[in-house]
CSV table of C-alpha atoms in Angstrom, one decimal:
chain,number,residue,atom,x,y,z
A,1,MET,CA,140.1,138.8,175.8
A,2,SER,CA,141.1,141.3,173.2
A,3,GLN,CA,140.6,144.8,172.6
A,4,SER,CA,138.4,143.6,169.6
A,5,LYS,CA,135.5,141.6,171.7
A,6,ARG,CA,134.2,144.8,173.5
A,7,LEU,CA,130.9,143.8,173.0
A,8,GLU,CA,130.8,140.4,174.1
A,9,ARG,CA,131.7,141.5,177.9
A,10,PRO,CA,129.5,142.1,180.9
A,11,PHE,CA,128.8,145.8,181.1
A,12,LEU,CA,130.6,146.7,184.0
A,13,ILE,CA,133.7,144.6,182.7
A,14,TRP,CA,133.5,146.6,179.6
A,15,LEU,CA,133.4,149.7,181.3
A,16,PHE,CA,136.3,148.9,183.4
A,17,PHE,CA,138.7,147.9,180.3
A,18,HIS,CA,137.4,151.2,178.7
A,19,LEU,CA,138.7,153.2,181.8
A,20,MET,CA,142.0,151.1,181.7
A,21,GLU,CA,142.3,151.5,177.8
A,22,PHE,CA,142.2,155.5,178.3
A,23,ILE,CA,144.1,155.8,181.7
A,24,PRO,CA,146.3,158.6,181.2
A,25,TYR,CA,143.4,160.8,179.8
A,26,TYR,CA,141.4,160.3,182.8
A,27,ILE,CA,144.0,160.8,185.0
A,28,GLY,CA,144.6,164.2,183.5
A,29,SER,CA,140.9,165.2,183.4
A,30,LEU,CA,140.4,164.3,186.8
A,31,LEU,CA,143.4,166.4,187.7
A,32,ALA,CA,141.8,169.2,185.6
A,33,LEU,CA,138.7,168.6,187.7
A,34,TYR,CA,140.5,169.1,191.0
A,35,LEU,CA,141.9,172.1,189.9
A,36,LEU,CA,138.9,173.0,188.8
A,37,HIS,CA,137.1,173.2,191.6
A,38,ARG,CA,140.0,174.2,193.7
A,39,THR,CA,140.0,177.6,191.8
A,40,GLN,CA,136.1,177.6,192.2
A,41,SER,CA,136.2,177.2,195.9
A,42,LYS,CA,138.2,180.6,196.3
A,43,ILE,CA,134.8,182.1,194.9
A,44,PRO,CA,132.3,182.1,198.2
A,45,LEU,CA,135.3,183.3,200.1
A,46,MET,CA,136.5,186.2,197.9
A,47,ALA,CA,132.9,187.3,197.6
A,48,LYS,CA,132.3,187.3,201.0
A,49,GLU,CA,135.8,189.5,201.2
A,50,LEU,CA,134.4,191.9,198.7
A,51,GLY,CA,130.6,192.5,200.4
A,52,ASP,CA,132.8,193.3,203.6
A,53,LEU,CA,135.0,195.7,202.3
A,54,ILE,CA,132.2,197.3,200.4
A,55,MET,CA,130.1,197.6,203.2
A,56,SER,CA,133.3,199.0,205.5
A,57,LYS,CA,133.7,201.5,202.6
A,58,GLN,CA,137.3,200.2,201.6
A,59,MET,CA,136.7,199.7,197.9
A,60,ASP,CA,140.4,200.6,197.3
A,61,LYS,CA,141.4,197.3,199.1
A,62,ILE,CA,139.9,195.1,196.2
A,63,HIS,CA,142.0,193.2,194.3
A,64,PHE,CA,140.5,192.7,190.9
A,65,MET,CA,143.0,191.0,189.2
A,66,ASP,CA,142.3,188.3,191.4
A,67,PHE,CA,138.8,188.0,190.1
A,68,ILE,CA,140.6,187.9,186.5
A,69,LEU,CA,142.8,185.0,187.3
A,70,VAL,CA,140.3,183.0,189.0
A,71,ALA,CA,138.3,183.1,185.7
A,72,LEU,CA,140.9,182.4,183.9
A,73,GLY,CA,141.7,179.3,185.9
A,74,ILE,CA,138.3,178.4,185.2
A,75,ILE,CA,137.9,178.7,181.5
A,76,ILE,CA,141.1,176.8,181.2
A,77,PHE,CA,140.5,173.9,183.6
A,78,ARG,CA,137.2,173.4,182.5
A,79,THR,CA,137.7,173.0,178.7
A,80,LEU,CA,140.5,170.7,179.8
A,81,SER,CA,138.5,168.3,181.9
A,82,ARG,CA,135.7,167.8,179.0
A,83,LEU,CA,138.3,167.7,176.1
A,84,LEU,CA,140.2,164.6,178.0
A,85,PHE,CA,136.9,163.2,178.9
A,86,PHE,CA,135.1,163.2,175.8
A,87,TYR,CA,137.7,162.3,173.1
A,88,PRO,CA,138.1,158.4,174.7
A,89,ALA,CA,134.3,158.7,174.5
A,90,ARG,CA,134.3,159.4,171.0
A,91,ILE,CA,137.2,156.6,170.0
A,92,GLN,CA,135.2,154.0,172.1
A,93,GLN,CA,132.1,155.1,169.6
A,94,LEU,CA,134.3,154.6,166.9
A,95,ASN,CA,135.6,151.3,168.1
A,96,LEU,CA,132.0,149.9,169.0
A,97,ARG,CA,130.3,150.9,165.9
A,98,THR,CA,133.1,149.3,163.9
A,99,GLU,CA,132.9,146.1,165.9
A,100,ILE,CA,129.3,145.6,165.5
A,101,LEU,CA,129.2,146.5,161.6
A,102,GLU,CA,132.2,143.8,161.4
A,103,LYS,CA,130.1,141.1,163.6
A,104,LEU,CA,127.3,142.0,161.1
A,105,GLU,CA,129.1,141.7,158.0
A,106,GLU,CA,130.7,138.3,159.0
A,107,THR,CA,127.4,136.8,159.9
A,108,HIS,CA,124.7,135.5,157.0
A,109,PRO,CA,121.5,138.2,157.1
A,110,ASP,CA,119.3,134.8,157.3
A,111,SER,CA,120.6,134.5,161.0
A,112,TYR,CA,119.2,138.0,162.2
A,113,GLN,CA,116.3,138.5,159.9
A,114,LYS,CA,114.1,138.6,162.9
A,115,VAL,CA,115.8,141.7,163.9
A,116,SER,CA,113.9,144.5,161.7
A,117,ASP,CA,116.1,147.1,159.5
A,118,GLY,CA,115.0,150.0,161.8
A,119,GLN,CA,116.2,148.1,165.0
A,120,LEU,CA,119.6,147.3,163.4
A,121,PHE,CA,120.1,150.9,162.6
A,122,GLU,CA,118.7,151.9,166.2
A,123,ILE,CA,121.5,149.5,167.4
A,124,ALA,CA,124.6,150.6,165.7
A,125,TYR,CA,123.8,154.2,165.6
A,126,ASN,CA,121.5,155.7,168.0
A,127,ASP,CA,122.5,153.0,171.1
A,128,ILE,CA,126.4,153.4,170.7
A,129,ASN,CA,125.6,157.2,170.7
A,130,ARG,CA,123.9,156.4,174.1
A,131,LEU,CA,126.8,154.7,175.4
A,132,ARG,CA,129.4,157.5,174.2
A,133,GLY,CA,127.0,159.9,176.0
A,134,PHE,CA,127.4,157.4,179.2
A,135,ILE,CA,131.3,157.1,179.4
A,136,GLY,CA,132.0,160.9,178.0
A,137,PHE,CA,129.1,163.2,179.9
A,138,GLY,CA,128.1,160.6,182.4
A,139,LEU,CA,131.5,159.5,183.8
A,140,LEU,CA,132.5,163.5,183.5
A,141,GLN,CA,129.7,164.2,185.7
A,142,VAL,CA,130.0,161.5,188.2
A,143,GLY,CA,134.2,163.1,188.8
A,144,ASN,CA,133.0,166.3,189.1
A,145,ILE,CA,130.1,165.4,192.0
A,146,ILE,CA,132.9,163.2,193.8
A,147,ILE,CA,135.6,165.7,193.6
A,148,ALA,CA,133.4,168.9,194.2
A,149,GLY,CA,132.3,167.1,197.8
A,150,LEU,CA,135.9,166.5,198.8
A,151,ILE,CA,136.7,170.0,198.4
A,152,PHE,CA,133.6,172.1,199.1
A,153,ILE,CA,132.4,170.2,202.1
A,154,PRO,CA,135.7,170.4,204.1
A,155,LYS,CA,135.7,174.4,203.2
A,156,ILE,CA,132.1,174.9,204.3
A,157,ASN,CA,132.9,172.8,207.6
A,158,SER,CA,136.2,174.9,208.3
A,159,PHE,CA,134.0,178.3,208.1
A,160,ASN,CA,130.9,177.4,209.8
A,161,HIS,CA,129.8,173.3,210.5
A,162,SER,CA,126.0,174.5,211.1
A,163,PHE,CA,126.1,175.0,207.3
A,164,LEU,CA,126.5,171.4,206.6
A,165,ILE,CA,123.4,170.7,208.0
A,166,ALA,CA,121.8,173.2,205.9
A,167,LEU,CA,122.6,170.8,202.9
A,168,LEU,CA,120.4,168.1,204.0
A,169,PRO,CA,117.8,168.9,201.9
A,170,ILE,CA,119.9,168.7,198.8
A,171,LEU,CA,121.2,165.0,199.8
A,172,VAL,CA,117.5,164.2,200.3
A,173,SER,CA,116.4,165.2,197.2
A,174,THR,CA,119.0,163.7,195.3
A,175,ILE,CA,118.9,160.5,196.8
A,176,LEU,CA,115.1,160.4,195.8
A,177,PHE,CA,115.7,161.4,192.2
A,178,SER,CA,118.6,158.6,192.0
A,179,ILE,CA,115.7,156.2,193.1
A,180,ILE,CA,113.2,157.8,190.8
A,181,ILE,CA,115.0,157.5,187.7
A,182,TYR,CA,115.9,154.0,188.4
A,183,LEU,CA,112.3,152.9,188.7
A,184,PHE,CA,111.9,154.4,185.3
A,185,GLN,CA,114.2,152.7,183.5
A,186,PRO,CA,112.8,149.8,182.0
A,187,LEU,CA,110.2,152.4,180.5
A,188,ALA,CA,112.9,154.0,179.2
A,189,LYS,CA,114.4,151.0,177.3
A,190,LYS,CA,110.7,149.9,176.0
A,191,GLY,CA,111.0,153.4,174.5
A,192,MET,CA,114.2,152.9,172.9
A,193,ASP,CA,112.6,149.3,171.6
A,194,LEU,CA,109.8,151.1,170.2
A,195,HIS,CA,111.6,153.8,168.7
A,196,GLY,CA,113.4,151.2,166.5
A,197,ASP,CA,110.1,149.8,165.2
A,198,LEU,CA,109.2,153.2,164.3
A,199,GLN,CA,112.6,153.6,162.1
A,200,ASN,CA,111.6,150.1,160.7
A,201,SER,CA,108.3,151.7,160.0
A,202,LEU,CA,110.0,154.5,158.0
A,203,ILE,CA,112.4,152.2,155.9
A,204,GLU,CA,109.1,150.2,154.9
A,205,ILE,CA,107.2,153.2,153.5
A,206,TYR,CA,109.9,154.5,151.6
A,207,ASP,CA,110.5,150.9,150.3
A,208,GLY,CA,106.7,150.6,149.6
A,209,LYS,CA,106.5,153.8,147.8
A,210,LYS,CA,109.2,152.9,145.3
A,211,THR,CA,107.0,149.6,144.3
A,212,ILE,CA,103.4,151.1,144.4
A,213,LYS,CA,102.2,153.0,141.7
A,214,ASN,CA,99.7,155.1,143.1
A,215,PHE,CA,101.1,155.5,146.5
A,216,HIS,CA,98.6,157.9,148.0
A,217,GLN,CA,95.8,155.0,147.6
A,218,GLU,CA,97.5,152.8,149.5
A,219,LYS,CA,96.8,153.7,153.7
A,220,SER,CA,98.3,150.7,155.4
A,221,PHE,CA,101.6,152.1,155.4
A,222,THR,CA,100.4,155.4,157.1
A,223,ALA,CA,98.4,153.6,159.4
A,224,LYS,CA,101.2,151.5,160.7
A,225,PHE,CA,103.4,154.5,160.8
A,226,GLU,CA,100.6,156.4,163.1
A,227,LYS,CA,100.3,153.6,165.2
A,228,SER,CA,103.9,152.9,165.4
A,229,SER,CA,104.6,156.9,166.5
A,230,GLN,CA,101.9,157.2,169.1
A,231,LEU,CA,103.1,154.1,170.7
A,232,GLU,CA,106.5,155.2,170.9
A,233,LEU,CA,105.6,158.9,171.7
A,234,SER,CA,103.5,157.4,174.4
A,235,TYR,CA,106.6,155.4,176.1
A,236,PHE,CA,108.7,158.4,175.7
A,237,PHE,CA,106.5,160.4,177.8
A,238,LYS,CA,105.9,157.7,180.7
A,239,SER,CA,109.7,157.2,180.9
A,240,SER,CA,110.1,161.1,180.8
A,241,LEU,CA,107.9,161.3,183.9
A,242,GLY,CA,110.1,160.4,186.3
A,243,ARG,CA,112.6,163.3,185.2
A,244,ILE,CA,109.7,166.0,185.3
A,245,PHE,CA,108.5,164.9,189.1
A,246,SER,CA,111.8,164.5,190.2
A,247,VAL,CA,114.1,167.7,188.7
A,248,PRO,CA,112.1,170.4,190.7
A,249,LEU,CA,112.8,168.2,193.9
A,250,ILE,CA,116.5,169.7,193.4
A,251,SER,CA,115.3,173.3,192.9
A,252,LEU,CA,112.9,172.9,195.8
A,253,ALA,CA,115.6,171.5,198.1
A,254,THR,CA,117.8,174.3,197.0
A,255,GLY,CA,115.5,176.9,198.4
A,256,ILE,CA,114.8,175.0,201.5
A,257,SER,CA,118.8,174.8,202.1
A,258,LEU,CA,119.5,178.8,201.0
A,259,ALA,CA,116.3,179.8,204.0
A,260,TRP,CA,118.1,177.2,206.3
A,261,GLY,CA,121.5,178.9,205.8
A,262,ALA,CA,119.9,182.3,206.1
A,263,TRP,CA,118.1,180.9,209.4
A,264,ILE,CA,121.8,179.8,210.8
A,265,VAL,CA,123.2,183.1,210.3
A,266,TYR,CA,120.1,185.1,211.9
A,267,SER,CA,120.2,182.8,214.7
A,268,GLN,CA,124.1,182.7,215.5
A,269,LYS,CA,124.0,186.5,214.4
A,270,LEU,CA,126.8,185.8,212.3
A,271,PRO,CA,127.5,188.9,209.6
A,272,SER,CA,125.2,189.1,206.9
A,273,THR,CA,128.2,188.6,204.3
A,274,SER,CA,128.4,184.9,205.5
A,275,LEU,CA,125.2,184.2,203.7
A,276,ILE,CA,127.1,185.5,200.6
A,277,PHE,CA,129.6,182.8,201.5
A,278,PHE,CA,127.1,180.1,202.1
A,279,SER,CA,125.1,180.7,198.8
A,280,GLY,CA,128.4,180.9,196.8
A,281,PHE,CA,129.3,177.6,197.6
A,282,LEU,CA,125.1,176.5,197.4
A,283,TYR,CA,125.7,177.8,193.6
A,284,LEU,CA,129.1,175.7,192.9
A,285,ILE,CA,127.4,172.5,194.5
A,286,MET,CA,124.4,173.1,192.6
A,287,GLU,CA,125.9,172.7,189.1
A,288,PRO,CA,126.7,168.8,189.6
A,289,ILE,CA,123.8,168.1,191.3
A,290,TYR,CA,121.7,169.9,188.7
A,291,PHE,CA,123.6,167.7,186.3
A,292,LEU,CA,122.8,164.4,188.4
A,293,SER,CA,119.8,164.2,186.4
A,294,TRP,CA,121.5,164.0,183.3
A,295,ILE,CA,123.7,161.1,185.0
A,296,GLY,CA,120.5,159.2,185.3
A,297,VAL,CA,119.2,159.6,182.1
A,298,VAL,CA,122.9,158.9,180.2
A,299,THR,CA,123.1,155.9,182.5
A,300,SER,CA,119.7,154.4,182.5
A,301,GLN,CA,119.7,155.0,178.8
A,302,GLY,CA,123.3,153.6,178.3
A,303,PHE,CA,122.5,150.4,180.3
A,304,ALA,CA,119.5,150.0,178.2
A,305,ALA,CA,121.3,150.4,174.9
A,306,TRP,CA,124.0,147.7,176.1
A,307,LYS,CA,121.3,145.3,176.7
A,308,ARG,CA,120.0,145.7,173.5
A,309,ILE,CA,123.4,145.6,171.7
A,310,GLN,CA,124.2,142.9,173.7
A,311,ASP,CA,120.7,141.0,172.5
A,312,LEU,CA,121.7,141.3,168.8
A,313,VAL,CA,125.4,140.2,169.5
A,314,LYS,CA,124.0,136.7,171.0
A,315,ILE,CA,122.0,136.4,168.0
A,316,LEU,CA,125.4,137.0,165.8
A,317,LYS,CA,127.4,134.8,168.1
A,318,GLN,CA,125.2,131.9,167.7
A,319,ASP,CA,125.1,132.0,164.0
A,320,ASN,CA,129.3,132.2,164.0
A,321,VAL,CA,129.1,129.3,166.6
A,322,ARG,CA,126.6,127.2,164.4
A,323,ARG,CA,128.5,127.7,161.0
A,324,ASP,CA,132.0,126.8,162.8
A,325,HIS,CA,130.2,123.4,163.7
A,326,LEU,CA,129.0,123.0,160.2
A,327,LEU,CA,132.5,123.4,158.7
A,328,LEU,CA,134.0,121.1,161.3
A,329,TRP,CA,131.4,118.7,160.5
A,330,GLY,CA,132.5,119.1,156.9
A,331,LYS,CA,135.8,118.6,157.5
A,332,GLN,CA,135.4,115.4,159.5
A,333,ILE,CA,133.2,114.1,156.5
A,334,ILE,CA,136.3,114.7,154.1
């Protein structure tokens, strides 16, 4: 199947071909992520050693240039990893939008008259944007979490394996968060459908205003818009409840893990700076974990957007098949 048939592929097949199409960029971005987390993983130990030197009053042994080099490395590798992930997403956004507009151009308008103008705009613009957010930001943070875990966990284990147990609350909260986001995904799709209806109401109001001389006396347009707006807002609120209740779980889990780490330091009579080491890694782990919330959001929205696009593509494809049959039938008669 050629690259011009992206929208006719199943979601996972499309994602696979996207990754293969831009494989050099993703190899470079994963390498940048690896170097980023390798550099960041030096911070907790450096902070612990800094605390030890301050407590022992050996300030002359502090090498400030090491901190500057680490900061410079983080800036470079973080920027590279983002650029190499976001550029393919932008190109894919352009390709998908071009393809769907070509399909609309090739199909007679009567074939998709049941799809409102607002829904067409929502699919061609916002749904494509959601897919771009998924393959850009979403895939970046998935790689971010995996590579961070592969680097941070062995370092924590080599320092004190008991600290790994203290990370269990974060693991549990992550699993609960993922389940909650998945359960609220149908509501997110319904909200996206209603947002398209709201767009269509705005278009109808604009068209109606051009044909009605005394527009302010016409109440039906305003009433319809108000009804669509309230319904869309209702589903937006319902679909957001999952994030509202699940994101604080991560903050709660972080506090429990930190208190657990402090108890390990106290019970094992470790140096107090060991808590600096653990809290440093806890802080580094929290960045990808917090972004997990957005991974759930952009993934659910991306999958819902793909399903909406596929529904439109099926309508357009049926018309093209019917037209091909008519042409073949006409040739046979001739």
